[in-house]
């Protein structure tokens, strides 16, 4: 059997504490261990690795060259383990956790405000939600599903369409007083979405205009940022209507065009076979599709 050189968590914690304090007695106090337990753990780690991590100088522990190299990695591993433990503790009291990768602006504007309604139906279920612009690989990524556009479907994943994506042009009342013809719209600063840089080109091409000379304006990664920039009066934004709904309702944005641009790939919930077989996830998927149906 191949010999294992993998340190235990206690050995890593002992090494890091000795490096911080410079003495096994103070490390023992910090770790709530006996001084002999700390010494044994440190000796075991040095024997396991076959190197001296400390020099013993006048009763103090001074990091050797190997110890200085090893310390950053040991502290990083301990911090990551602690972070993972805290994340798991957040799920305490819940029987099931649904882990989702979600388009950030769609998640903030449409999904998250509706989750309380599902929690009222299933208080035993909680969520772990991560924003994700790129496609998910359900083989390697720890998600139960992704809520993205259908074209992001991974191989062998199921697709349940939620709603089509319709883009609208919005701007602050300080910038426009109502819908404009495309030629007038083209004279405004046109806010850009950096991950989908061709949207304005598609918009003006659909109107029969050449947008190349007029593509100008600040660039933002998320549609939510574009909406905020439009509210701030920085220019006109071309965004999914679902993302701008709340600001339009409140009057902080106005429609700057009567046209809409329909995108071929709808919003969808994408999920692997393992999720399809999970009744808790199936209940969430069916509820979500019900929420997405036109009222």
PDB file of C-alpha atoms in Angstrom:
ATOM      1  CA  UNK A   1       0.000   0.000   0.000  1.00  0.00           C
ATOM      2  CA  UNK A   2       1.306   3.438  -0.930  1.00  0.00           C
ATOM      3  CA  UNK A   3       2.376   5.477   2.093  1.00  0.00           C
ATOM      4  CA  UNK A   4       0.196   8.513   2.825  1.00  0.00           C
ATOM      5  CA  UNK A   5       1.884  11.856   3.394  1.00  0.00           C
ATOM      6  CA  UNK A   6      -1.434  13.635   3.931  1.00  0.00           C
ATOM      7  CA  UNK A   7      -1.407  15.591   7.213  1.00  0.00           C
ATOM      8  CA  UNK A   8      -4.378  15.411   9.538  1.00  0.00           C
ATOM      9  CA  UNK A   9      -6.412  18.520  10.281  1.00  0.00           C
ATOM     10  CA  UNK A  10      -5.078  18.531  13.854  1.00  0.00           C
ATOM     11  CA  UNK A  11      -1.499  18.409  12.571  1.00  0.00           C
ATOM     12  CA  UNK A  12      -2.143  21.360  10.253  1.00  0.00           C
ATOM     13  CA  UNK A  13      -3.854  23.325  13.025  1.00  0.00           C
ATOM     14  CA  UNK A  14      -0.999  22.547  15.443  1.00  0.00           C
ATOM     15  CA  UNK A  15       1.648  23.600  12.931  1.00  0.00           C
ATOM     16  CA  UNK A  16      -0.160  26.879  12.147  1.00  0.00           C
ATOM     17  CA  UNK A  17      -0.668  27.667  15.851  1.00  0.00           C
ATOM     18  CA  UNK A  18       2.991  26.985  16.631  1.00  0.00           C
ATOM     19  CA  UNK A  19       4.012  29.258  13.771  1.00  0.00           C
ATOM     20  CA  UNK A  20       1.768  32.043  15.124  1.00  0.00           C
ATOM     21  CA  UNK A  21       2.782  31.740  18.758  1.00  0.00           C
ATOM     22  CA  UNK A  22       6.374  30.492  18.572  1.00  0.00           C
ATOM     23  CA  UNK A  23       5.859  28.055  21.450  1.00  0.00           C
ATOM     24  CA  UNK A  24       4.085  24.760  22.036  1.00  0.00           C
ATOM     25  CA  UNK A  25       2.713  25.953  25.392  1.00  0.00           C
ATOM     26  CA  UNK A  26       0.965  28.989  23.860  1.00  0.00           C
ATOM     27  CA  UNK A  27      -0.198  26.908  20.885  1.00  0.00           C
ATOM     28  CA  UNK A  28      -1.705  24.413  23.354  1.00  0.00           C
ATOM     29  CA  UNK A  29      -3.610  27.215  25.103  1.00  0.00           C
ATOM     30  CA  UNK A  30      -4.915  28.500  21.770  1.00  0.00           C
ATOM     31  CA  UNK A  31      -6.035  25.033  20.642  1.00  0.00           C
ATOM     32  CA  UNK A  32      -7.316  23.942  24.067  1.00  0.00           C
ATOM     33  CA  UNK A  33      -4.934  20.976  24.067  1.00  0.00           C
ATOM     34  CA  UNK A  34      -2.180  19.827  26.381  1.00  0.00           C
ATOM     35  CA  UNK A  35       1.384  20.881  25.643  1.00  0.00           C
ATOM     36  CA  UNK A  36       2.382  17.236  25.206  1.00  0.00           C
ATOM     37  CA  UNK A  37      -0.412  16.693  22.637  1.00  0.00           C
ATOM     38  CA  UNK A  38       0.822  19.672  20.626  1.00  0.00           C
ATOM     39  CA  UNK A  39       4.418  18.431  20.742  1.00  0.00           C
ATOM     40  CA  UNK A  40       3.373  14.937  19.636  1.00  0.00           C
ATOM     41  CA  UNK A  41       1.276  16.306  16.774  1.00  0.00           C
ATOM     42  CA  UNK A  42       4.103  18.546  15.570  1.00  0.00           C
ATOM     43  CA  UNK A  43       6.653  15.719  15.769  1.00  0.00           C
ATOM     44  CA  UNK A  44       4.306  13.396  13.893  1.00  0.00           C
ATOM     45  CA  UNK A  45       3.857  15.982  11.117  1.00  0.00           C
ATOM     46  CA  UNK A  46       7.605  16.504  10.755  1.00  0.00           C
ATOM     47  CA  UNK A  47       8.174  12.737  10.666  1.00  0.00           C
ATOM     48  CA  UNK A  48       5.398  12.335   8.094  1.00  0.00           C
ATOM     49  CA  UNK A  49       6.904  14.959   5.798  1.00  0.00           C
ATOM     50  CA  UNK A  50      10.538  14.024   6.477  1.00  0.00           C
ATOM     51  CA  UNK A  51      11.604  17.644   7.075  1.00  0.00           C
ATOM     52  CA  UNK A  52      12.117  19.990   9.983  1.00  0.00           C
ATOM     53  CA  UNK A  53       9.462  22.680   9.995  1.00  0.00           C
ATOM     54  CA  UNK A  54      10.923  24.569  12.966  1.00  0.00           C
ATOM     55  CA  UNK A  55      14.269  25.277  14.549  1.00  0.00           C
ATOM     56  CA  UNK A  56      14.247  25.100  18.337  1.00  0.00           C
ATOM     57  CA  UNK A  57      16.102  28.227  19.451  1.00  0.00           C
ATOM     58  CA  UNK A  58      16.353  29.020  23.185  1.00  0.00           C
ATOM     59  CA  UNK A  59      12.967  27.535  23.960  1.00  0.00           C
ATOM     60  CA  UNK A  60      11.250  29.153  20.973  1.00  0.00           C
ATOM     61  CA  UNK A  61      10.026  27.695  17.707  1.00  0.00           C
ATOM     62  CA  UNK A  62      11.432  29.508  14.664  1.00  0.00           C
ATOM     63  CA  UNK A  63      10.188  28.536  11.208  1.00  0.00           C
ATOM     64  CA  UNK A  64      12.711  26.667   9.105  1.00  0.00           C
ATOM     65  CA  UNK A  65      12.817  27.189   5.326  1.00  0.00           C
ATOM     66  CA  UNK A  66      10.468  24.230   4.794  1.00  0.00           C
ATOM     67  CA  UNK A  67       8.067  25.632   7.380  1.00  0.00           C
ATOM     68  CA  UNK A  68       7.968  29.049   5.711  1.00  0.00           C
ATOM     69  CA  UNK A  69       7.108  27.367   2.395  1.00  0.00           C
ATOM     70  CA  UNK A  70       4.459  25.135   3.967  1.00  0.00           C
ATOM     71  CA  UNK A  71       2.731  27.728   6.187  1.00  0.00           C
ATOM     72  CA  UNK A  72       0.709  29.664   3.526  1.00  0.00           C
ATOM     73  CA  UNK A  73      -0.753  26.453   2.115  1.00  0.00           C
ATOM     74  CA  UNK A  74      -1.572  25.094   5.574  1.00  0.00           C
ATOM     75  CA  UNK A  75      -3.349  28.328   6.562  1.00  0.00           C
ATOM     76  CA  UNK A  76      -5.253  28.397   3.251  1.00  0.00           C
ATOM     77  CA  UNK A  77      -6.440  24.793   3.677  1.00  0.00           C
ATOM     78  CA  UNK A  78      -7.575  25.445   7.251  1.00  0.00           C
ATOM     79  CA  UNK A  79      -9.426  28.596   6.177  1.00  0.00           C
ATOM     80  CA  UNK A  80     -11.165  26.757   3.320  1.00  0.00           C
ATOM     81  CA  UNK A  81     -12.225  23.929   5.634  1.00  0.00           C
ATOM     82  CA  UNK A  82     -13.599  26.433   8.125  1.00  0.00           C
ATOM     83  CA  UNK A  83     -15.477  28.269   5.370  1.00  0.00           C
ATOM     84  CA  UNK A  84     -16.957  24.989   4.097  1.00  0.00           C
ATOM     85  CA  UNK A  85     -18.042  24.033   7.628  1.00  0.00           C
ATOM     86  CA  UNK A  86     -19.721  27.405   8.191  1.00  0.00           C
ATOM     87  CA  UNK A  87     -21.522  27.103   4.844  1.00  0.00           C
ATOM     88  CA  UNK A  88     -22.897  23.685   5.800  1.00  0.00           C
ATOM     89  CA  UNK A  89     -23.966  24.966   9.221  1.00  0.00           C
ATOM     90  CA  UNK A  90     -26.147  27.544   7.470  1.00  0.00           C
ATOM     91  CA  UNK A  91     -28.359  24.666   6.293  1.00  0.00           C
ATOM     92  CA  UNK A  92     -29.101  23.538   9.852  1.00  0.00           C
ATOM     93  CA  UNK A  93     -32.747  22.748  10.509  1.00  0.00           C
ATOM     94  CA  UNK A  94     -33.603  22.196   6.849  1.00  0.00           C
ATOM     95  CA  UNK A  95     -34.259  18.766   5.463  1.00  0.00           C
ATOM     96  CA  UNK A  96     -33.339  19.564   1.872  1.00  0.00           C
ATOM     97  CA  UNK A  97     -31.148  22.070   0.045  1.00  0.00           C
ATOM     98  CA  UNK A  98     -31.679  22.985  -3.619  1.00  0.00           C
ATOM     99  CA  UNK A  99     -28.464  24.260  -5.175  1.00  0.00           C
ATOM    100  CA  UNK A 100     -28.982  26.551  -8.156  1.00  0.00           C
ATOM    101  CA  UNK A 101     -26.766  28.359 -10.650  1.00  0.00           C
ATOM    102  CA  UNK A 102     -28.723  31.374 -11.869  1.00  0.00           C
ATOM    103  CA  UNK A 103     -28.235  34.219 -14.312  1.00  0.00           C
ATOM    104  CA  UNK A 104     -27.480  37.058 -11.878  1.00  0.00           C
ATOM    105  CA  UNK A 105     -29.901  39.724 -13.092  1.00  0.00           C
ATOM    106  CA  UNK A 106     -32.747  37.275 -13.725  1.00  0.00           C
ATOM    107  CA  UNK A 107     -32.158  35.807 -10.294  1.00  0.00           C
ATOM    108  CA  UNK A 108     -32.233  39.174  -8.521  1.00  0.00           C
ATOM    109  CA  UNK A 109     -35.162  40.636 -10.442  1.00  0.00           C
ATOM    110  CA  UNK A 110     -37.448  37.636 -10.933  1.00  0.00           C
ATOM    111  CA  UNK A 111     -36.458  34.493  -9.016  1.00  0.00           C
ATOM    112  CA  UNK A 112     -35.425  35.662  -5.546  1.00  0.00           C
ATOM    113  CA  UNK A 113     -38.522  37.825  -4.911  1.00  0.00           C
ATOM    114  CA  UNK A 114     -40.692  34.725  -5.510  1.00  0.00           C
ATOM    115  CA  UNK A 115     -38.835  32.249  -3.283  1.00  0.00           C
ATOM    116  CA  UNK A 116     -40.742  33.209  -0.133  1.00  0.00           C
ATOM    117  CA  UNK A 117     -43.892  31.822  -1.759  1.00  0.00           C
ATOM    118  CA  UNK A 118     -42.201  28.451  -2.268  1.00  0.00           C
ATOM    119  CA  UNK A 119     -40.805  28.485   1.271  1.00  0.00           C
ATOM    120  CA  UNK A 120     -44.349  29.011   2.549  1.00  0.00           C
ATOM    121  CA  UNK A 121     -45.313  25.784   0.780  1.00  0.00           C
ATOM    122  CA  UNK A 122     -42.149  23.872   1.730  1.00  0.00           C
ATOM    123  CA  UNK A 123     -40.562  25.344   4.880  1.00  0.00           C
ATOM    124  CA  UNK A 124     -38.294  22.295   5.110  1.00  0.00           C
ATOM    125  CA  UNK A 125     -36.441  23.338   1.934  1.00  0.00           C
ATOM    126  CA  UNK A 126     -33.733  25.985   1.647  1.00  0.00           C
ATOM    127  CA  UNK A 127     -31.603  27.250  -1.237  1.00  0.00           C
ATOM    128  CA  UNK A 128     -27.940  27.669  -2.084  1.00  0.00           C
ATOM    129  CA  UNK A 129     -27.889  30.066  -5.053  1.00  0.00           C
ATOM    130  CA  UNK A 130     -24.838  31.075  -7.078  1.00  0.00           C
ATOM    131  CA  UNK A 131     -24.784  33.620  -9.911  1.00  0.00           C
ATOM    132  CA  UNK A 132     -23.492  32.080 -13.112  1.00  0.00           C
ATOM    133  CA  UNK A 133     -23.181  33.522 -16.622  1.00  0.00           C
ATOM    134  CA  UNK A 134     -21.348  30.572 -18.177  1.00  0.00           C
ATOM    135  CA  UNK A 135     -22.840  27.119 -18.838  1.00  0.00           C
ATOM    136  CA  UNK A 136     -22.885  24.556 -16.037  1.00  0.00           C
ATOM    137  CA  UNK A 137     -21.242  21.131 -16.183  1.00  0.00           C
ATOM    138  CA  UNK A 138     -23.425  18.932 -13.993  1.00  0.00           C
ATOM    139  CA  UNK A 139     -20.730  16.259 -13.969  1.00  0.00           C
ATOM    140  CA  UNK A 140     -18.307  18.483 -12.052  1.00  0.00           C
ATOM    141  CA  UNK A 141     -20.411  21.346 -10.657  1.00  0.00           C
ATOM    142  CA  UNK A 142     -22.398  20.693  -7.441  1.00  0.00           C
ATOM    143  CA  UNK A 143     -25.675  22.184  -8.705  1.00  0.00           C
ATOM    144  CA  UNK A 144     -29.088  20.575  -8.795  1.00  0.00           C
ATOM    145  CA  UNK A 145     -30.131  22.872 -11.647  1.00  0.00           C
ATOM    146  CA  UNK A 146     -29.275  26.003 -13.575  1.00  0.00           C
ATOM    147  CA  UNK A 147     -31.689  28.784 -14.509  1.00  0.00           C
ATOM    148  CA  UNK A 148     -30.230  30.207 -17.681  1.00  0.00           C
ATOM    149  CA  UNK A 149     -31.141  30.575 -21.317  1.00  0.00           C
ATOM    150  CA  UNK A 150     -31.968  27.288 -23.026  1.00  0.00           C
ATOM    151  CA  UNK A 151     -28.977  27.536 -25.359  1.00  0.00           C
ATOM    152  CA  UNK A 152     -26.725  26.981 -22.308  1.00  0.00           C
ATOM    153  CA  UNK A 153     -28.081  23.439 -21.950  1.00  0.00           C
ATOM    154  CA  UNK A 154     -25.259  21.019 -21.031  1.00  0.00           C
ATOM    155  CA  UNK A 155     -25.079  17.628 -22.747  1.00  0.00           C
ATOM    156  CA  UNK A 156     -27.653  15.119 -21.449  1.00  0.00           C
ATOM    157  CA  UNK A 157     -29.448  17.746 -19.321  1.00  0.00           C
ATOM    158  CA  UNK A 158     -33.216  18.183 -19.220  1.00  0.00           C
ATOM    159  CA  UNK A 159     -34.705  21.514 -20.306  1.00  0.00           C
ATOM    160  CA  UNK A 160     -37.940  23.022 -19.009  1.00  0.00           C
ATOM    161  CA  UNK A 161     -38.688  26.361 -20.667  1.00  0.00           C
ATOM    162  CA  UNK A 162     -39.860  29.139 -18.340  1.00  0.00           C
ATOM    163  CA  UNK A 163     -40.435  32.191 -20.537  1.00  0.00           C
ATOM    164  CA  UNK A 164     -39.150  33.831 -23.683  1.00  0.00           C
ATOM    165  CA  UNK A 165     -36.636  36.647 -23.381  1.00  0.00           C
ATOM    166  CA  UNK A 166     -37.929  39.950 -24.745  1.00  0.00           C
ATOM    167  CA  UNK A 167     -35.587  42.932 -24.792  1.00  0.00           C
ATOM    168  CA  UNK A 168     -36.823  46.478 -24.316  1.00  0.00           C
ATOM    169  CA  UNK A 169     -35.064  49.830 -24.420  1.00  0.00           C
ATOM    170  CA  UNK A 170     -35.363  51.780 -21.179  1.00  0.00           C
ATOM    171  CA  UNK A 171     -34.073  55.120 -19.957  1.00  0.00           C
ATOM    172  CA  UNK A 172     -34.553  57.522 -17.086  1.00  0.00           C
ATOM    173  CA  UNK A 173     -37.282  60.205 -17.315  1.00  0.00           C
ATOM    174  CA  UNK A 174     -34.349  62.638 -17.176  1.00  0.00           C
ATOM    175  CA  UNK A 175     -33.181  61.248 -20.526  1.00  0.00           C
ATOM    176  CA  UNK A 176     -36.435  60.552 -22.394  1.00  0.00           C
ATOM    177  CA  UNK A 177     -40.062  61.535 -21.972  1.00  0.00           C
ATOM    178  CA  UNK A 178     -41.427  58.582 -23.907  1.00  0.00           C
ATOM    179  CA  UNK A 179     -40.800  56.253 -26.856  1.00  0.00           C
ATOM    180  CA  UNK A 180     -38.458  57.514 -29.584  1.00  0.00           C
ATOM    181  CA  UNK A 181     -37.976  56.491 -33.212  1.00  0.00           C
ATOM    182  CA  UNK A 182     -34.807  54.510 -33.800  1.00  0.00           C
ATOM    183  CA  UNK A 183     -32.947  57.408 -35.431  1.00  0.00           C
ATOM    184  CA  UNK A 184     -33.493  59.560 -32.339  1.00  0.00           C
ATOM    185  CA  UNK A 185     -32.679  56.629 -30.064  1.00  0.00           C
ATOM    186  CA  UNK A 186     -29.374  56.191 -31.871  1.00  0.00           C
ATOM    187  CA  UNK A 187     -28.285  59.664 -30.770  1.00  0.00           C
ATOM    188  CA  UNK A 188     -28.468  58.735 -27.076  1.00  0.00           C
ATOM    189  CA  UNK A 189     -25.585  57.156 -25.136  1.00  0.00           C
ATOM    190  CA  UNK A 190     -26.224  53.435 -25.592  1.00  0.00           C
ATOM    191  CA  UNK A 191     -25.240  51.423 -22.538  1.00  0.00           C
ATOM    192  CA  UNK A 192     -23.462  48.183 -23.444  1.00  0.00           C
ATOM    193  CA  UNK A 193     -23.737  44.668 -21.991  1.00  0.00           C
ATOM    194  CA  UNK A 194     -20.181  43.323 -22.086  1.00  0.00           C
ATOM    195  CA  UNK A 195     -21.041  39.604 -22.137  1.00  0.00           C
ATOM    196  CA  UNK A 196     -23.579  40.056 -24.977  1.00  0.00           C
ATOM    197  CA  UNK A 197     -21.975  42.850 -26.993  1.00  0.00           C
ATOM    198  CA  UNK A 198     -24.041  42.356 -30.171  1.00  0.00           C
ATOM    199  CA  UNK A 199     -27.455  43.220 -28.698  1.00  0.00           C
ATOM    200  CA  UNK A 200     -27.542  46.813 -29.975  1.00  0.00           C
ATOM    201  CA  UNK A 201     -26.319  45.607 -33.364  1.00  0.00           C
ATOM    202  CA  UNK A 202     -29.238  43.148 -33.435  1.00  0.00           C
ATOM    203  CA  UNK A 203     -31.661  45.867 -32.355  1.00  0.00           C
ATOM    204  CA  UNK A 204     -30.702  48.337 -35.073  1.00  0.00           C
ATOM    205  CA  UNK A 205     -30.259  45.640 -37.691  1.00  0.00           C
ATOM    206  CA  UNK A 206     -33.857  44.614 -36.927  1.00  0.00           C
ATOM    207  CA  UNK A 207     -34.801  48.247 -37.647  1.00  0.00           C
ATOM    208  CA  UNK A 208     -32.826  48.275 -40.901  1.00  0.00           C
ATOM    209  CA  UNK A 209     -30.115  50.616 -39.559  1.00  0.00           C
ATOM    210  CA  UNK A 210     -26.342  50.249 -39.386  1.00  0.00           C
ATOM    211  CA  UNK A 211     -25.401  50.424 -35.706  1.00  0.00           C
ATOM    212  CA  UNK A 212     -21.631  50.254 -36.151  1.00  0.00           C
ATOM    213  CA  UNK A 213     -20.994  54.019 -36.120  1.00  0.00           C
ATOM    214  CA  UNK A 214     -23.229  54.624 -33.097  1.00  0.00           C
ATOM    215  CA  UNK A 215     -22.224  51.911 -30.627  1.00  0.00           C
ATOM    216  CA  UNK A 216     -21.008  53.994 -27.724  1.00  0.00           C
ATOM    217  CA  UNK A 217     -21.611  54.180 -24.012  1.00  0.00           C
ATOM    218  CA  UNK A 218     -20.404  52.624 -20.774  1.00  0.00           C
ATOM    219  CA  UNK A 219     -20.053  48.839 -20.563  1.00  0.00           C
ATOM    220  CA  UNK A 220     -21.451  46.650 -17.772  1.00  0.00           C
ATOM    221  CA  UNK A 221     -21.261  42.909 -17.159  1.00  0.00           C
ATOM    222  CA  UNK A 222     -24.780  42.269 -15.802  1.00  0.00           C
ATOM    223  CA  UNK A 223     -28.193  43.446 -16.953  1.00  0.00           C
ATOM    224  CA  UNK A 224     -28.890  44.508 -13.376  1.00  0.00           C
ATOM    225  CA  UNK A 225     -25.995  46.969 -13.630  1.00  0.00           C
ATOM    226  CA  UNK A 226     -27.396  48.266 -16.905  1.00  0.00           C
ATOM    227  CA  UNK A 227     -30.761  48.902 -15.265  1.00  0.00           C
ATOM    228  CA  UNK A 228     -29.084  50.780 -12.402  1.00  0.00           C
ATOM    229  CA  UNK A 229     -27.024  52.816 -14.872  1.00  0.00           C
ATOM    230  CA  UNK A 230     -30.151  53.698 -16.849  1.00  0.00           C
ATOM    231  CA  UNK A 231     -31.938  54.793 -13.658  1.00  0.00           C
ATOM    232  CA  UNK A 232     -28.919  57.009 -12.917  1.00  0.00           C
ATOM    233  CA  UNK A 233     -29.388  58.740 -16.287  1.00  0.00           C
ATOM    234  CA  UNK A 234     -26.248  57.427 -17.973  1.00  0.00           C
ATOM    235  CA  UNK A 235     -28.081  56.524 -21.185  1.00  0.00           C
ATOM    236  CA  UNK A 236     -30.454  54.041 -22.763  1.00  0.00           C
ATOM    237  CA  UNK A 237     -30.234  50.367 -21.878  1.00  0.00           C
ATOM    238  CA  UNK A 238     -31.360  47.373 -23.914  1.00  0.00           C
ATOM    239  CA  UNK A 239     -32.384  44.803 -21.294  1.00  0.00           C
ATOM    240  CA  UNK A 240     -34.770  41.890 -20.770  1.00  0.00           C
ATOM    241  CA  UNK A 241     -38.193  43.265 -19.890  1.00  0.00           C
ATOM    242  CA  UNK A 242     -38.402  40.962 -16.864  1.00  0.00           C
ATOM    243  CA  UNK A 243     -35.260  42.572 -15.394  1.00  0.00           C
ATOM    244  CA  UNK A 244     -36.603  46.129 -15.801  1.00  0.00           C
ATOM    245  CA  UNK A 245     -40.211  45.455 -14.711  1.00  0.00           C
ATOM    246  CA  UNK A 246     -39.897  46.823 -11.182  1.00  0.00           C
ATOM    247  CA  UNK A 247     -38.200  50.078 -12.189  1.00  0.00           C
ATOM    248  CA  UNK A 248     -40.727  50.586 -14.983  1.00  0.00           C
ATOM    249  CA  UNK A 249     -43.578  50.023 -12.538  1.00  0.00           C
ATOM    250  CA  UNK A 250     -42.106  52.543 -10.111  1.00  0.00           C
ATOM    251  CA  UNK A 251     -41.617  55.117 -12.869  1.00  0.00           C
ATOM    252  CA  UNK A 252     -37.859  55.319 -12.385  1.00  0.00           C
ATOM    253  CA  UNK A 253     -37.504  54.075 -15.976  1.00  0.00           C
ATOM    254  CA  UNK A 254     -39.542  54.670 -19.112  1.00  0.00           C
ATOM    255  CA  UNK A 255     -39.785  52.668 -22.300  1.00  0.00           C
ATOM    256  CA  UNK A 256     -37.611  54.509 -24.800  1.00  0.00           C
ATOM    257  CA  UNK A 257     -38.987  52.558 -27.790  1.00  0.00           C
ATOM    258  CA  UNK A 258     -42.270  50.919 -28.676  1.00  0.00           C
ATOM    259  CA  UNK A 259     -40.441  47.994 -30.220  1.00  0.00           C
ATOM    260  CA  UNK A 260     -39.356  44.784 -28.501  1.00  0.00           C
ATOM    261  CA  UNK A 261     -36.636  42.376 -29.584  1.00  0.00           C
ATOM    262  CA  UNK A 262     -37.452  38.712 -29.054  1.00  0.00           C
ATOM    263  CA  UNK A 263     -34.445  36.453 -28.387  1.00  0.00           C
ATOM    264  CA  UNK A 264     -34.615  32.973 -29.876  1.00  0.00           C
ATOM    265  CA  UNK A 265     -33.352  31.191 -26.745  1.00  0.00           C
ATOM    266  CA  UNK A 266     -35.839  31.365 -23.825  1.00  0.00           C
ATOM    267  CA  UNK A 267     -35.122  31.322 -20.107  1.00  0.00           C
ATOM    268  CA  UNK A 268     -35.186  27.733 -18.886  1.00  0.00           C
ATOM    269  CA  UNK A 269     -34.446  25.522 -15.924  1.00  0.00           C
ATOM    270  CA  UNK A 270     -31.732  23.000 -16.864  1.00  0.00           C
ATOM    271  CA  UNK A 271     -31.151  19.935 -14.704  1.00  0.00           C
ATOM    272  CA  UNK A 272     -29.473  16.494 -14.767  1.00  0.00           C
ATOM    273  CA  UNK A 273     -31.033  13.058 -14.333  1.00  0.00           C
ATOM    274  CA  UNK A 274     -30.157  12.944 -10.628  1.00  0.00           C
ATOM    275  CA  UNK A 275     -32.338  16.023 -10.039  1.00  0.00           C
ATOM    276  CA  UNK A 276     -35.170  14.685 -12.171  1.00  0.00           C
ATOM    277  CA  UNK A 277     -35.365  11.704  -9.813  1.00  0.00           C
ATOM    278  CA  UNK A 278     -35.489  13.919  -6.698  1.00  0.00           C
ATOM    279  CA  UNK A 279     -39.124  14.586  -5.622  1.00  0.00           C
ATOM    280  CA  UNK A 280     -38.162  17.764  -3.724  1.00  0.00           C
ATOM    281  CA  UNK A 281     -36.517  19.243  -6.791  1.00  0.00           C
ATOM    282  CA  UNK A 282     -39.409  18.083  -8.991  1.00  0.00           C
ATOM    283  CA  UNK A 283     -41.816  19.973  -6.736  1.00  0.00           C
ATOM    284  CA  UNK A 284     -39.685  23.116  -7.026  1.00  0.00           C
ATOM    285  CA  UNK A 285     -39.407  22.765 -10.810  1.00  0.00           C
ATOM    286  CA  UNK A 286     -43.174  22.390 -11.218  1.00  0.00           C
ATOM    287  CA  UNK A 287     -43.828  25.341  -8.907  1.00  0.00           C
ATOM    288  CA  UNK A 288     -41.316  27.463 -10.814  1.00  0.00           C
ATOM    289  CA  UNK A 289     -42.925  26.659 -14.159  1.00  0.00           C
ATOM    290  CA  UNK A 290     -46.290  27.624 -12.698  1.00  0.00           C
ATOM    291  CA  UNK A 291     -44.873  30.968 -11.564  1.00  0.00           C
ATOM    292  CA  UNK A 292     -43.543  31.611 -15.062  1.00  0.00           C
ATOM    293  CA  UNK A 293     -46.876  31.029 -16.819  1.00  0.00           C
ATOM    294  CA  UNK A 294     -48.636  34.208 -17.953  1.00  0.00           C
ATOM    295  CA  UNK A 295     -51.393  35.139 -15.508  1.00  0.00           C
TER     296      UNK A 295
END
